[in-house]
Amino acid sequence: MISAGILDRSSSVPLHTQLTQGLRAAVVEGRLAAGEALPSTRVLADDLGVARGTVVAAYDTLVGEGYLLARPGARTIVAALPRHAVVPALVSTTPTASASAFIDLLPGRPGTRGLADAAWRSAWRRASSTDPESDISDEQGSPALRAEIARHLGRTRGVVVDPGDVIVTAGTSDALLLAALALPARRPDGIRRFGVENPGYPRVRMILERVGVEMVPLPVTPGEGLDLDTVEKHDDLDAVIVTPHHHYPLGSRLDAAARARLVAWARATGTMVIEGDYDSEFPHGRAPLPPLRLLDPQGVILIGTLSKVLSPALRFGWVVASGAVRDRLRETRADLDLSVSTVTQHALALYLADESLARHTARRRRDYRHRRRLVLEALEPVADVQLAAMNGGLHAVALLPAVSPGEESRLVARIAARGVLVTGLGAYAFPDAPTDLPAGLVLGYAEPTTVRLAEALAVVAGVVSDVGSDVRLGAVAGVVSDVPSELGGVTGRS
Amino acid sequence: MISAGILDRSSSVPLHTQLTQGLRAAVVEGRLAAGEALPSTRVLADDLGVARGTVVAAYDTLVGEGYLLARPGARTIVAALPRHAVVPALVSTTPTASASAFIDLLPGRPGTRGLADAAWRSAWRRASSTDPESDISDEQGSPALRAEIARHLGRTRGVVVDPGDVIVTAGTSDALLLAALALPARRPDGIRRFGVENPGYPRVRMILERVGVEMVPLPVTPGEGLDLDTVEKHDDLDAVIVTPHHHYPLGSRLDAAARARLVAWARATGTMVIEGDYDSEFPHGRAPLPPLRLLDPQGVILIGTLSKVLSPALRFGWVVASGAVRDRLRETRADLDLSVSTVTQHALALYLADESLARHTARRRRDYRHRRRLVLEALEPVADVQLAAMNGGLHAVALLPAVSPGEESRLVARIAARGVLVTGLGAYAFPDAPTDLPAGLVLGYAEPTTVRLAEALAVVAGVVSDVGSDVRLGAVAGVVSDVPSELGGVTGRS
């Protein structure tokens, strides 16, 4: 079906570019049909007589552009293209990064337009104007940067943090890995057991599984939040990982009484609390509570990140811990080695020191509040939609109690067929643990232009309304019926 | 002994700065004597009524400046100051990062003077002039950077690398962690078992231990290299980690026959080979062999780094792998998340693309060859010194067959008492595994100015000559007799 004639070996255009262009044209012109599975990269590479990486590169580019859909553990398929996407692609067959056929509402993507302003460029210019150090003098992070992070947390989160208690990390992922490897196991077999929110941030599960931590799902219910009755039944956990400020993704918050209860339980059972504080920079009409850490600095590890306020592509965050657990984290960091370039550290220290981060955050906050209003305007009037997670951050959850959870992935596919990428709530749940989670959609609203956002929200509202009017699911979604709800596992990143 | 009067709480000078200045003055003025153990940070913090982090910060600064010596698992002690170090410290009591009292010959520290030239600054300026991405599009690293790394390896190492086979990492440490977590265990209990060079790079042991990999020490003998007879007795290893180009730290090289033998054994026993290629940019008079990977791309994971050619503070390196193991590494990287900022990735792609890295490497190569000659001139004439590891890289090993290995740490302390930091060879050996390793010193010669290097080498030559003349060790080293050979575990970094 994809013939070797797609490539011209006498051309100076690289083979992967030729392959990308040829496949794109085949999709756009309908020679490869929506829903059709492509050959595996290995098979196509053999057929065409090229390196497998050439095919991988072409597929990757086209997935990024939205012409193909990658599916974990299954073959890549041709995406159902919205009609308006076809025209510009036909005009130009050269790849452009921004030419995605989809409006992307996948969560975890902040708006970065305008981030590279004079202050940003100045910070990096100054950071790269002196010779890098010959060695790493501090695996915990540069003292200047740690002092700035402590000051930042004092100003934004109302906690007094000793710079000596801060460890810089390559984002939340690196912080979770560090904590997972640093904490001791209470069981004699040495296997660590962590309590994890269900639903929750999927990367927590991915990382803990990689390092052999056993996970105990702790139920979180829309509206009610973390089920503390279940939590309190456990006295065998080495740690719990929670998002008390703004549960990911449901948005519930632990109130003061629940916080006291959680910390008291943790202290009584010797369980370390790992607090993920990933988007508290963006409260929308609700005053933020200070971090759990305030209640028990020795018993709570606070994980913070610049992924939501700047970009996940920066790979920057931190851990704050005190006392014995701080020492354990420091020793583990020293063994694993520093993970953040000192150039990045210098640049961010400068960017924090002159209040550029605060100014950027204030700008983003105004923008995200406006976008949140667009979400409310588009989806509040829709019958059978209950909006959640609206009190902060940069995503919304549209709960759909009238839709059965089993139909959720068809709904996601149907919205994708109209050119909008969203994530089903089911992608956040433990695959094998029971949950009462209703069907729902997680909608990242920070990244597209507001025009495209409004357009995408109208599509979501339209599809959901159709469902509410008892239009049978599946009738429209035929061609993409096997698109999984997580669309390549993209469920946000912090 | 350290009274609360050291702090003035009415002053605007931060407490940790006051404490640093007060302690520095006490050392310089002899009120705290060389070899004297300081109170633990906890005790001193309680005595002075300050946060423990304040004391930690002060100790850290003074260790960095060379006034104190940190010892793993033991109390920090006052360093024996060379006389010339005292004067500038008395003049100024404000901390300056460069005011180290010691000439530092600890290995793993490249020369970075002049690195931040116009090309370097331009690469970072361009990389930071556009808004960062809203999300990570490729956890393997940006395609542009991976293509540059592939080109770099083709040019410098003579291997054809598919950019799809490259995964960017935050240096060798991150690459080792990735490989350790990605490779499957053959044993039913799921515990991975890796063969590791003894002596070898200590961080390999630190990282593998943190992730629960069982280690089998594989003997390396000065002059003879990796003991393949012992290697071939094993058929139960999931992987071996080797430095075939230039053993770290002994400098031996696997010749073509030994390479073929190692790869044949690995293939026959299903053992993955992890090849550390950390300093092949600096051959000194010996043509480099191509990487082991050339012999069996499916069976060898190649780990590379910019730590030696630029700086370890950049935290940048890569893994190259093919076939099934490449897929495993990619999946593990996707789960653990990207570890390198895209700003850094863009800057390095630009720096590689315009041949700035090649030019910098050529400059460094000339400089290091000159420094290597200084080492030869200073230490070849010394009786009882056998120089090793002189055929490449940026460290030398002075083997001391006349010294008993048990005396090595006293020798290191004695050299430190004369103001020069070196590492004993014993720090590279497995603590509990038998080894025939002679006493020796590992000397990093890349970082100090050549004037300071020559001065330091004269000190080393003098102390070693004294030992050769049967002057009893310990007579001079009294005050610092309990300084451990590894001086805080600094044994290089790649």
PDB file of C-alpha atoms in Angstrom, chain B residues 7-146:
ATOM      1  CA  LEU B   7      26.397  36.082  65.709  1.00  0.00           C
ATOM      2  CA  ASP B   8      24.977  39.579  65.827  1.00  0.00           C
ATOM      3  CA  ARG B   9      21.225  39.319  65.495  1.00  0.00           C
ATOM      4  CA  SER B  10      20.823  43.077  65.113  1.00  0.00           C
ATOM      5  CA  SER B  11      22.979  43.060  61.994  1.00  0.00           C
ATOM      6  CA  SER B  12      21.510  43.069  58.500  1.00  0.00           C
ATOM      7  CA  VAL B  13      24.101  40.495  57.440  1.00  0.00           C
ATOM      8  CA  PRO B  14      22.355  37.104  57.132  1.00  0.00           C
ATOM      9  CA  LEU B  15      23.098  34.715  59.983  1.00  0.00           C
ATOM     10  CA  HIS B  16      24.672  32.078  57.737  1.00  0.00           C
ATOM     11  CA  THR B  17      27.054  34.681  56.321  1.00  0.00           C
ATOM     12  CA  GLN B  18      27.970  35.832  59.824  1.00  0.00           C
ATOM     13  CA  LEU B  19      28.547  32.249  60.899  1.00  0.00           C
ATOM     14  CA  THR B  20      30.668  31.533  57.810  1.00  0.00           C
ATOM     15  CA  GLN B  21      32.783  34.611  58.432  1.00  0.00           C
ATOM     16  CA  GLY B  22      33.166  33.874  62.128  1.00  0.00           C
ATOM     17  CA  LEU B  23      34.192  30.276  61.591  1.00  0.00           C
ATOM     18  CA  ARG B  24      36.564  31.226  58.788  1.00  0.00           C
ATOM     19  CA  ALA B  25      38.242  33.783  60.986  1.00  0.00           C
ATOM     20  CA  ALA B  26      38.542  31.212  63.788  1.00  0.00           C
ATOM     21  CA  VAL B  27      40.281  28.769  61.445  1.00  0.00           C
ATOM     22  CA  VAL B  28      42.546  31.367  59.918  1.00  0.00           C
ATOM     23  CA  GLU B  29      43.541  32.785  63.281  1.00  0.00           C
ATOM     24  CA  GLY B  30      44.183  29.323  64.688  1.00  0.00           C
ATOM     25  CA  ARG B  31      41.407  29.401  67.312  1.00  0.00           C
ATOM     26  CA  LEU B  32      40.072  26.292  65.597  1.00  0.00           C
ATOM     27  CA  ALA B  33      43.074  24.027  65.077  1.00  0.00           C
ATOM     28  CA  ALA B  34      43.848  21.809  62.086  1.00  0.00           C
ATOM     29  CA  GLY B  35      42.319  18.366  62.567  1.00  0.00           C
ATOM     30  CA  GLU B  36      39.877  19.570  65.197  1.00  0.00           C
ATOM     31  CA  ALA B  37      36.391  18.120  64.782  1.00  0.00           C
ATOM     32  CA  LEU B  38      33.546  20.641  64.627  1.00  0.00           C
ATOM     33  CA  PRO B  39      30.270  20.110  66.451  1.00  0.00           C
ATOM     34  CA  SER B  40      27.628  18.354  64.390  1.00  0.00           C
ATOM     35  CA  THR B  41      25.372  20.778  62.543  1.00  0.00           C
ATOM     36  CA  ARG B  42      22.492  19.800  64.799  1.00  0.00           C
ATOM     37  CA  VAL B  43      24.426  20.481  68.006  1.00  0.00           C
ATOM     38  CA  LEU B  44      25.866  23.789  66.830  1.00  0.00           C
ATOM     39  CA  ALA B  45      22.467  24.921  65.564  1.00  0.00           C
ATOM     40  CA  ASP B  46      20.990  24.174  68.998  1.00  0.00           C
ATOM     41  CA  ASP B  47      23.893  25.913  70.772  1.00  0.00           C
ATOM     42  CA  LEU B  48      23.544  29.049  68.678  1.00  0.00           C
ATOM     43  CA  GLY B  49      19.757  28.974  68.447  1.00  0.00           C
ATOM     44  CA  VAL B  50      19.695  29.013  64.650  1.00  0.00           C
ATOM     45  CA  ALA B  51      18.163  26.744  62.023  1.00  0.00           C
ATOM     46  CA  ARG B  52      20.250  23.728  61.211  1.00  0.00           C
ATOM     47  CA  GLY B  53      20.300  24.808  57.571  1.00  0.00           C
ATOM     48  CA  THR B  54      22.176  27.947  58.614  1.00  0.00           C
ATOM     49  CA  VAL B  55      24.993  25.857  60.024  1.00  0.00           C
ATOM     50  CA  VAL B  56      24.899  23.483  57.059  1.00  0.00           C
ATOM     51  CA  ALA B  57      25.235  26.437  54.692  1.00  0.00           C
ATOM     52  CA  ALA B  58      28.206  27.836  56.606  1.00  0.00           C
ATOM     53  CA  TYR B  59      29.961  24.464  56.771  1.00  0.00           C
ATOM     54  CA  ASP B  60      29.285  23.861  53.063  1.00  0.00           C
ATOM     55  CA  THR B  61      30.767  27.207  52.090  1.00  0.00           C
ATOM     56  CA  LEU B  62      33.879  26.614  54.181  1.00  0.00           C
ATOM     57  CA  VAL B  63      34.319  23.087  52.841  1.00  0.00           C
ATOM     58  CA  GLY B  64      34.072  24.546  49.352  1.00  0.00           C
ATOM     59  CA  GLU B  65      36.718  27.103  50.247  1.00  0.00           C
ATOM     60  CA  GLY B  66      38.966  24.445  51.710  1.00  0.00           C
ATOM     61  CA  TYR B  67      38.936  25.634  55.335  1.00  0.00           C
ATOM     62  CA  LEU B  68      37.006  22.584  56.504  1.00  0.00           C
ATOM     63  CA  LEU B  69      37.078  18.975  55.352  1.00  0.00           C
ATOM     64  CA  ALA B  70      33.807  17.051  55.134  1.00  0.00           C
ATOM     65  CA  ARG B  71      34.013  13.341  55.766  1.00  0.00           C
ATOM     66  CA  PRO B  72      31.245  10.909  54.889  1.00  0.00           C
ATOM     67  CA  GLY B  73      29.673   9.483  58.012  1.00  0.00           C
ATOM     68  CA  ALA B  74      31.961  11.428  60.335  1.00  0.00           C
ATOM     69  CA  ARG B  75      32.223  14.909  61.738  1.00  0.00           C
ATOM     70  CA  THR B  76      33.585  17.778  59.705  1.00  0.00           C
ATOM     71  CA  ILE B  77      37.101  18.753  60.676  1.00  0.00           C
ATOM     72  CA  VAL B  78      39.293  21.801  60.323  1.00  0.00           C
ATOM     73  CA  ALA B  79      41.658  21.482  57.362  1.00  0.00           C
ATOM     74  CA  ALA B  80      45.404  21.808  57.700  1.00  0.00           C
ATOM     75  CA  LEU B  81      45.934  25.090  55.919  1.00  0.00           C
ATOM     76  CA  PRO B  82      49.019  25.633  53.799  1.00  0.00           C
ATOM     77  CA  ARG B  83      50.696  28.752  55.053  1.00  0.00           C
ATOM     78  CA  HIS B  84      50.193  30.791  51.875  1.00  0.00           C
ATOM     79  CA  ALA B  85      46.452  30.317  52.114  1.00  0.00           C
ATOM     80  CA  VAL B  86      46.161  32.234  55.340  1.00  0.00           C
ATOM     81  CA  VAL B  87      47.156  35.669  54.206  1.00  0.00           C
ATOM     82  CA  PRO B  88      44.403  36.556  51.701  1.00  0.00           C
ATOM     83  CA  ALA B  89      41.812  35.077  54.035  1.00  0.00           C
ATOM     84  CA  LEU B  90      42.973  37.379  56.822  1.00  0.00           C
ATOM     85  CA  VAL B  91      42.694  40.375  54.550  1.00  0.00           C
ATOM     86  CA  SER B  92      39.111  39.677  53.539  1.00  0.00           C
ATOM     87  CA  THR B  93      36.487  37.872  55.556  1.00  0.00           C
ATOM     88  CA  THR B  94      33.810  38.018  52.880  1.00  0.00           C
ATOM     89  CA  PRO B  95      33.319  34.726  51.129  1.00  0.00           C
ATOM     90  CA  THR B  96      34.544  34.400  47.556  1.00  0.00           C
ATOM     91  CA  ALA B  97      33.910  31.263  45.602  1.00  0.00           C
ATOM     92  CA  SER B  98      37.364  31.125  44.102  1.00  0.00           C
ATOM     93  CA  ALA B  99      39.250  31.565  47.361  1.00  0.00           C
ATOM     94  CA  SER B 100      39.991  27.878  47.810  1.00  0.00           C
ATOM     95  CA  ALA B 101      43.021  27.323  49.966  1.00  0.00           C
ATOM     96  CA  PHE B 102      43.870  24.158  48.040  1.00  0.00           C
ATOM     97  CA  ILE B 103      45.113  23.403  44.573  1.00  0.00           C
ATOM     98  CA  ASP B 104      42.531  20.912  43.424  1.00  0.00           C
ATOM     99  CA  LEU B 105      43.777  17.912  41.461  1.00  0.00           C
ATOM    100  CA  LEU B 106      40.634  15.902  42.094  1.00  0.00           C
ATOM    101  CA  PRO B 107      39.751  14.210  38.801  1.00  0.00           C
ATOM    102  CA  GLY B 108      36.739  14.792  36.570  1.00  0.00           C
ATOM    103  CA  ARG B 109      37.144  18.555  36.395  1.00  0.00           C
ATOM    104  CA  PRO B 110      37.805  19.813  32.871  1.00  0.00           C
ATOM    105  CA  GLY B 111      39.223  23.234  32.108  1.00  0.00           C
ATOM    106  CA  THR B 112      36.350  25.586  31.351  1.00  0.00           C
ATOM    107  CA  ARG B 113      38.244  28.865  31.018  1.00  0.00           C
ATOM    108  CA  GLY B 114      37.240  30.528  27.785  1.00  0.00           C
ATOM    109  CA  LEU B 115      34.308  28.189  27.177  1.00  0.00           C
ATOM    110  CA  ALA B 116      31.808  31.049  27.302  1.00  0.00           C
ATOM    111  CA  ASP B 117      33.116  32.548  24.075  1.00  0.00           C
ATOM    112  CA  ALA B 118      31.039  34.245  21.368  1.00  0.00           C
ATOM    113  CA  ALA B 119      29.856  30.910  19.923  1.00  0.00           C
ATOM    114  CA  TRP B 120      28.717  29.646  23.324  1.00  0.00           C
ATOM    115  CA  ARG B 121      26.886  32.827  24.208  1.00  0.00           C
ATOM    116  CA  SER B 122      25.292  32.954  20.765  1.00  0.00           C
ATOM    117  CA  ALA B 123      23.970  29.398  21.073  1.00  0.00           C
ATOM    118  CA  TRP B 124      22.284  30.155  24.402  1.00  0.00           C
ATOM    119  CA  ARG B 125      21.027  33.529  23.211  1.00  0.00           C
ATOM    120  CA  ARG B 126      19.362  31.928  20.194  1.00  0.00           C
ATOM    121  CA  ALA B 127      18.023  29.024  22.240  1.00  0.00           C
ATOM    122  CA  SER B 128      16.377  31.397  24.707  1.00  0.00           C
ATOM    123  CA  SER B 129      15.054  33.893  22.173  1.00  0.00           C
ATOM    124  CA  THR B 130      11.926  31.923  21.278  1.00  0.00           C
ATOM    125  CA  ASP B 131       9.098  30.959  23.625  1.00  0.00           C
ATOM    126  CA  PRO B 132       9.649  27.535  25.171  1.00  0.00           C
ATOM    127  CA  GLU B 133       7.335  24.774  23.982  1.00  0.00           C
ATOM    128  CA  SER B 134       4.117  24.257  25.915  1.00  0.00           C
ATOM    129  CA  ASP B 135       4.843  20.580  26.243  1.00  0.00           C
ATOM    130  CA  ILE B 136       7.519  17.999  25.634  1.00  0.00           C
ATOM    131  CA  SER B 137       7.080  16.664  22.152  1.00  0.00           C
ATOM    132  CA  ASP B 138       9.869  14.111  22.337  1.00  0.00           C
ATOM    133  CA  GLU B 139      11.026  12.466  25.537  1.00  0.00           C
ATOM    134  CA  GLN B 140      13.976  11.011  23.646  1.00  0.00           C
ATOM    135  CA  GLY B 141      15.298  14.508  22.983  1.00  0.00           C
ATOM    136  CA  SER B 142      14.700  16.963  20.166  1.00  0.00           C
ATOM    137  CA  PRO B 143      15.207  15.425  16.708  1.00  0.00           C
ATOM    138  CA  ALA B 144      17.583  18.254  15.749  1.00  0.00           C
ATOM    139  CA  LEU B 145      19.827  17.588  18.736  1.00  0.00           C
ATOM    140  CA  ARG B 146      19.756  13.831  18.237  1.00  0.00           C
TER     141      ARG B 146
END
